[in-house]
């Protein structure tokens, strides 16, 4: 008896120790089960799969994400006592042994669902040693995992033929639907397939698969789980499978999303139908756009900033177009697409209003850009300048606001411009002299859809909605109307707003951009070569805008309910009101005031009506309000003269004079000088710089024999050096009375502007025709 007790005690003590040692020496290989990852759309449809090291792909699911019919069929057919046994079922083992001995062959197995899971995790041969190892692994599973965790492991690891594992991947691959949508027949089929995945693959062996399915259905009827009628109807369904589904959407975005989370199932906000439509649109563009050109598009629902479509390149599989390069996140020169932000900030700061008088005239100091069409318009309103994407007014605004302040304002909203190496923010950034990505640019445009607040894009469903204040709601609302071409209060209709958009073209025609804001979406389009090579005739309006409109038209037909949001989006903020203003002062005047030369109706922000913004190069005495004195004869005199009466007149900025009609020029607006007591010379704003030897409308004839002509043009008056601009480009620099040495070789219309050191200017326009 003592010996027996000693042996029993030894066994009791040693068995746990042995088990513990074995458990440490041979741990469960659970880590290998979690290597596969999948990216899914907003409705959980697969977008792209990332297989594990063995090429296997899975769609990990939870129990509640699988049809209850499948769970019923699986447990009934494979392991009815799953939730009651300890990993092995002794009764089943005895039953199977008796049946196999009686029949003289193996006709029944005794593997529980836990044991099957153990064999999936660690495959083995059908030997006694293999079975012992399988039992050992099953017991380990029961020690470490709950029953639901074991079942979930089986759901995601069961073999379904080829490179498919798990009910999630199988349901999508064979049936093209979510596992939660399986009916009775489909659930039975999915239960049967792991019995012999290769032999029963329904896409290859439909008859064998149907027999196996019906066997499962018979078992469900036998145990009273499903009714006889249900089973009969299920058997009547033929196994007809659509082409095998392989998730192949948004490859570049899927690759990027891997870095956003560690989750095996990456749940995005992508709208799968929208994504598919845009990818087809991109592929269709291959026959339209230049060779080696790529195309990137992104669509964001600005009501919650969720990314609904993301096309990173024209064709992921086209190496000639750098299809593997993500051009949504690539840093590129944005061209003119940053201009709306300086207008919004200038309105917000009280520098301008929507109809402020700006100056589209040449610059002769510092940064001297040109307009895209190489011509100058003279006096333009802020809304017209933004609508026509004029460069000089935008430079005037950022010079007044400050390029460093502009860059910092964007950076505070998580929009960090990429400046050239060892470079400080300068005037050039407003015309594309800094880098930004398409996704960041679209994020920035949310300011015009979200009441002046900029929000980062939400790629994943769990991404929080974050807001950074940029401008006040009134400034954002006015800027958006300027972008839509409806800045005039007369066009305002509550609840209606056209597509507001801005284009951009980088230096050298390397990048074409278009960013638009509709009632629900922000749409971003980029076109160009990823290697930075210029593309002839590629610019925003001609190349990118057609795709912007195509996407917007698709969205309108896809979701007509989005336009119900117009009331919310176009509700005029309380800080915005309409006023009448006058040019050239830019301020409110009485209707009968002689200084109201041009009257305009304008939206203003916070009741501010700022005066005309003068260029930093402009002498304040030659623009804005000019004070002078007149005598009793009405002639201009000095302030100290007898009977001098103080007067004031609103003058146009000096640089605009060449574009003004004669009755608006300085000499026409001021009385003649007194001969007895004239005004001081320093207070005399009268223009003296003139272009000589040519008049407006002059026609020059170009001989085909000579092929060129050099008109004798010079200037008189003015001060110091003068700079000549032909069609917006600097043509020459000389002194007074020096002839302009400029050769003309082509016919057409020409605009000639001269500017001197004092800021005075003159302009003529002439025509060159070929001699017939």
XYZ file of C-alpha atoms in Angstrom, residues 192-564:
373
model
C -18.020 20.500 -46.186
C -15.089 22.012 -48.076
C -12.366 21.674 -45.376
C -12.959 17.876 -45.331
C -11.049 17.608 -48.598
C -10.272 21.104 -49.918
C -8.647 20.053 -53.198
C -11.129 17.308 -54.093
C -14.182 19.372 -53.178
C -13.253 22.767 -54.634
C -16.617 23.953 -55.967
C -15.091 25.967 -58.804
C -13.434 22.804 -60.159
C -15.445 19.834 -58.862
C -18.994 21.052 -58.454
C -20.625 17.588 -58.381
C -18.367 16.266 -55.638
C -18.846 19.507 -53.707
C -22.613 19.196 -54.006
C -22.568 15.647 -52.653
C -20.499 16.727 -49.688
C -22.824 19.672 -49.078
C -25.890 17.454 -49.147
C -24.266 15.150 -46.602
C -23.999 18.084 -44.221
C -27.605 19.032 -44.919
C -28.714 15.467 -44.123
C -26.911 15.647 -40.799
C -28.684 18.942 -39.981
C -32.060 17.338 -40.690
C -31.190 14.150 -38.775
C -30.434 16.036 -35.576
C -33.438 18.329 -35.979
C -31.419 21.508 -36.313
C -32.981 22.464 -39.639
C -36.415 21.477 -40.819
C -37.027 18.947 -43.584
C -38.461 21.689 -45.787
C -35.426 23.908 -45.270
C -33.047 21.084 -46.129
C -35.054 20.129 -49.218
C -34.992 23.711 -50.521
C -31.290 23.955 -49.821
C -30.576 20.785 -51.773
C -32.458 22.167 -54.764
C -29.882 24.931 -55.115
C -27.312 24.000 -57.719
C -23.727 24.929 -57.042
C -23.131 27.630 -59.607
C -20.281 29.923 -58.705
C -19.374 33.257 -60.283
C -15.766 33.792 -61.405
C -13.504 33.457 -58.425
C -13.218 36.739 -56.604
C -9.765 38.184 -55.941
C -9.535 41.553 -54.163
C -7.543 43.844 -56.441
C -8.644 47.401 -55.689
C -6.696 50.352 -54.283
C -3.297 48.600 -54.296
C -1.268 51.737 -53.560
C -3.599 52.874 -50.802
C -3.628 49.349 -49.348
C 0.167 49.354 -49.236
C 0.126 52.732 -47.502
C -2.515 51.616 -45.001
C -0.235 48.857 -43.672
C 1.763 51.557 -41.901
C -1.339 53.139 -40.362
C -2.304 50.288 -38.034
C -1.186 46.890 -36.734
C -4.634 45.348 -37.152
C -4.925 42.270 -39.348
C -8.135 43.577 -40.901
C -7.507 47.172 -41.916
C -10.919 48.838 -41.957
C -10.913 51.843 -44.266
C -13.535 54.394 -45.290
C -13.208 53.573 -49.002
C -16.462 53.360 -50.982
C -15.834 50.255 -53.087
C -18.064 51.238 -56.020
C -16.547 54.729 -56.135
C -13.039 53.284 -55.964
C -13.775 50.887 -58.798
C -15.263 53.647 -60.944
C -12.261 55.928 -60.485
C -9.791 53.148 -61.211
C -11.640 52.378 -64.449
C -11.562 56.093 -65.247
C -7.796 56.131 -64.703
C -7.249 53.136 -66.968
C -9.394 54.769 -69.650
C -7.177 57.848 -69.511
C -4.168 55.898 -70.775
C -5.287 56.452 -74.355
C -5.718 60.194 -73.761
C -2.765 61.327 -71.692
C 0.862 61.536 -72.752
C 3.080 58.456 -72.524
C 4.828 57.981 -69.184
C 2.239 60.273 -67.581
C 0.529 59.199 -64.373
C -2.751 60.253 -62.799
C -3.726 60.523 -59.132
C -7.227 61.138 -57.770
C -8.696 61.309 -54.290
C -12.268 61.893 -53.093
C -13.063 62.924 -49.517
C -16.446 63.271 -47.827
C -15.922 66.643 -46.153
C -18.828 66.145 -43.741
C -16.607 63.751 -41.776
C -13.312 63.902 -43.793
C -13.443 60.181 -44.636
C -11.470 59.164 -47.728
C -13.906 57.532 -50.153
C -11.626 56.882 -53.127
C -7.851 56.827 -53.511
C -6.179 56.268 -56.886
C -2.427 56.621 -56.438
C -1.427 56.077 -60.065
C -2.912 55.542 -63.494
C -2.155 51.812 -63.657
C -0.443 49.946 -60.837
C 0.893 47.338 -63.264
C 2.267 49.760 -65.859
C 5.966 50.289 -65.173
C 6.318 52.706 -68.094
C 4.028 55.095 -66.201
C 5.691 54.490 -62.822
C 2.514 52.756 -61.703
C 3.974 51.667 -58.375
C 4.668 55.278 -57.284
C 2.031 56.829 -55.020
C 1.358 60.280 -56.479
C -1.307 61.078 -53.875
C 1.358 61.298 -51.176
C 4.219 62.509 -53.412
C 5.576 66.016 -52.761
C 5.141 68.183 -55.873
C 4.978 71.855 -56.793
C 1.325 72.908 -56.342
C 1.369 75.710 -58.912
C -1.477 78.153 -58.225
C -3.526 75.877 -55.981
C -2.340 77.707 -52.842
C -3.747 81.050 -54.011
C -7.195 80.657 -52.381
C -5.534 80.490 -48.974
C -3.836 83.883 -49.244
C -7.138 85.432 -50.355
C -8.940 83.828 -47.404
C -6.278 85.005 -44.959
C -6.260 88.519 -46.430
C -10.051 88.718 -46.022
C -9.790 87.303 -42.520
C -7.147 89.915 -41.579
C -9.151 92.791 -43.024
C -6.656 93.529 -45.819
C -9.193 93.098 -48.617
C -12.766 92.197 -49.388
C -14.009 90.148 -52.332
C -14.098 93.149 -54.705
C -11.003 94.965 -53.491
C -9.014 96.686 -56.231
C -5.802 94.767 -56.909
C -3.033 95.519 -59.389
C -2.160 93.135 -62.173
C 0.857 95.116 -63.313
C 4.581 94.381 -63.799
C 6.966 94.292 -60.868
C 10.470 95.693 -61.285
C 12.022 94.935 -57.911
C 12.548 91.675 -56.016
C 10.372 88.792 -57.177
C 9.152 89.505 -60.735
C 6.803 86.754 -61.927
C 4.655 86.741 -65.050
C 1.064 85.723 -65.636
C 0.405 82.399 -67.312
C -0.732 84.124 -70.520
C 2.133 86.691 -70.329
C -0.176 89.734 -70.300
C -1.294 92.272 -67.675
C -4.889 93.316 -67.046
C -4.265 96.358 -64.853
C -7.080 96.948 -62.366
C -8.798 93.743 -61.244
C -11.024 92.801 -58.333
C -9.900 90.191 -55.840
C -12.598 87.776 -57.035
C -11.606 88.256 -60.689
C -7.924 87.845 -59.874
C -8.599 84.557 -58.085
C -11.001 83.328 -60.749
C -8.466 84.027 -63.524
C -5.578 82.810 -61.338
C -3.561 85.967 -61.929
C -0.069 85.823 -60.467
C 0.724 89.468 -59.739
C -2.301 90.141 -57.460
C -1.527 86.966 -55.488
C 2.062 88.123 -55.031
C 0.767 91.552 -53.950
C -1.349 89.865 -51.256
C 1.307 87.543 -49.870
C 3.765 90.445 -49.802
C 1.283 92.404 -47.684
C 0.415 89.412 -45.462
C 3.930 87.993 -45.161
C 5.216 84.706 -46.618
C 6.569 83.475 -43.267
C 3.283 84.175 -41.565
C 1.439 82.436 -44.431
C 3.611 79.330 -44.179
C 3.281 79.224 -40.390
C -0.501 79.552 -40.596
C -0.706 76.480 -42.828
C 1.797 74.580 -40.673
C -0.361 75.194 -37.600
C -3.140 73.351 -39.442
C -0.855 70.370 -40.188
C -0.140 71.539 -43.764
C 3.640 71.735 -43.901
C 4.999 73.143 -47.143
C 8.248 71.616 -48.350
C 10.686 74.448 -49.060
C 13.845 74.151 -51.144
C 16.970 73.229 -49.177
C 18.331 76.101 -47.036
C 15.421 78.314 -48.148
C 13.179 80.623 -46.135
C 9.504 81.251 -46.997
C 9.340 83.840 -49.764
C 6.891 85.347 -52.249
C 7.377 82.475 -54.714
C 5.544 79.947 -52.511
C 2.177 81.350 -53.564
C 2.945 80.422 -57.189
C 4.247 76.927 -56.477
C 7.672 77.650 -55.030
C 7.164 75.052 -52.301
C 6.153 71.402 -52.288
C 2.966 69.746 -51.058
C 1.208 66.429 -51.636
C -2.242 65.951 -53.138
C -3.703 64.515 -49.938
C -2.405 67.422 -47.859
C -3.727 69.897 -50.415
C -7.179 68.305 -50.298
C -7.017 68.438 -46.508
C -6.210 72.155 -46.695
C -9.225 72.794 -48.940
C -11.474 71.466 -46.188
C -11.207 74.984 -44.720
C -13.644 76.142 -47.425
C -16.120 73.350 -46.671
C -15.865 73.196 -42.874
C -16.387 76.788 -41.764
C -12.747 77.826 -41.916
C -11.328 74.795 -40.093
C -8.807 72.435 -41.693
C -9.150 68.731 -40.910
C -6.697 65.916 -41.694
C -8.022 63.128 -43.886
C -9.564 60.099 -42.179
C -8.315 56.998 -43.979
C -9.414 54.428 -41.388
C -12.736 54.125 -39.610
C -11.127 54.577 -36.215
C -9.296 57.759 -37.209
C -10.552 60.660 -35.089
C -12.014 63.791 -36.659
C -9.584 66.615 -35.861
C -10.039 70.321 -36.641
C -7.463 73.116 -36.818
C -8.704 76.724 -36.952
C -7.430 78.482 -40.073
C -9.754 81.409 -40.814
C -13.137 82.508 -39.533
C -16.256 81.030 -41.088
C -17.132 84.262 -42.911
C -13.765 84.511 -44.668
C -13.972 80.855 -45.707
C -17.519 81.273 -47.008
C -16.628 84.334 -49.107
C -13.525 82.636 -50.548
C -15.528 79.578 -51.517
C -17.997 81.743 -53.400
C -15.091 83.437 -55.153
C -13.845 79.994 -56.232
C -17.278 79.061 -57.560
C -17.492 82.242 -59.668
C -20.407 83.532 -57.589
C -18.796 86.256 -55.491
C -21.430 88.828 -56.476
C -24.213 88.944 -53.835
C -26.694 89.204 -56.701
C -25.992 85.541 -57.501
C -26.681 84.360 -53.978
C -29.482 81.853 -53.597
C -29.743 80.121 -50.250
C -29.196 76.395 -50.554
C -27.501 76.522 -53.961
C -23.789 76.548 -54.739
C -21.920 75.469 -57.839
C -18.781 73.362 -57.809
C -15.984 75.548 -56.447
C -12.560 74.655 -57.743
C -9.027 75.870 -58.362
C -6.460 74.726 -60.874
C -2.691 74.812 -60.803
C 0.225 74.280 -63.172
C 3.769 73.995 -61.906
C 6.786 75.610 -63.503
C 7.815 73.895 -66.749
C 4.444 72.141 -67.169
C 5.488 69.335 -64.813
C 2.320 69.130 -62.723
C -1.337 69.769 -63.556
C -3.736 70.136 -60.616
C -7.432 70.606 -59.941
C -9.083 70.634 -56.509
C -12.858 71.029 -56.245
C -15.446 71.329 -53.472
C -18.996 70.100 -54.057
C -21.912 69.954 -51.655
C -20.490 66.836 -50.022
C -17.074 66.020 -51.415
C -13.606 67.441 -51.940
C -12.081 66.112 -55.147
C -8.358 66.239 -55.885
C -6.731 65.489 -59.256
C -3.031 65.489 -60.180
C -1.528 64.690 -63.591
C 2.121 64.584 -64.578
C 5.197 62.447 -64.875
C 6.441 61.029 -61.557
C 10.038 61.572 -62.662
C 9.408 65.315 -63.046
C 9.878 65.495 -66.809
C 7.904 68.398 -68.385
C 4.902 67.416 -70.506
C 4.035 69.755 -73.432
C 0.593 71.400 -73.345
C -0.145 69.984 -69.902
C -1.745 72.446 -67.516
C -4.483 72.377 -64.910
C -7.399 73.822 -66.856
C -6.917 71.721 -69.985
C -5.694 68.463 -68.428
C -6.894 68.072 -64.848
C -10.228 69.910 -64.894
C -11.941 67.457 -67.299
C -11.272 64.642 -64.824
C -12.511 66.823 -61.962
C -15.822 67.396 -63.751
C -16.089 63.747 -64.736
C -15.693 62.681 -61.106
C -18.147 65.324 -59.921
C -20.760 64.226 -62.489
C -20.354 60.628 -61.364
C -20.810 61.646 -57.719
C -23.954 63.608 -58.544
C -25.556 60.584 -60.182
C -24.286 58.207 -57.496
C -25.595 60.153 -54.537
C -28.300 62.678 -55.332
C -29.048 62.957 -51.621
C -25.725 64.750 -51.171
C -27.326 67.910 -52.501
C -29.627 68.020 -49.506
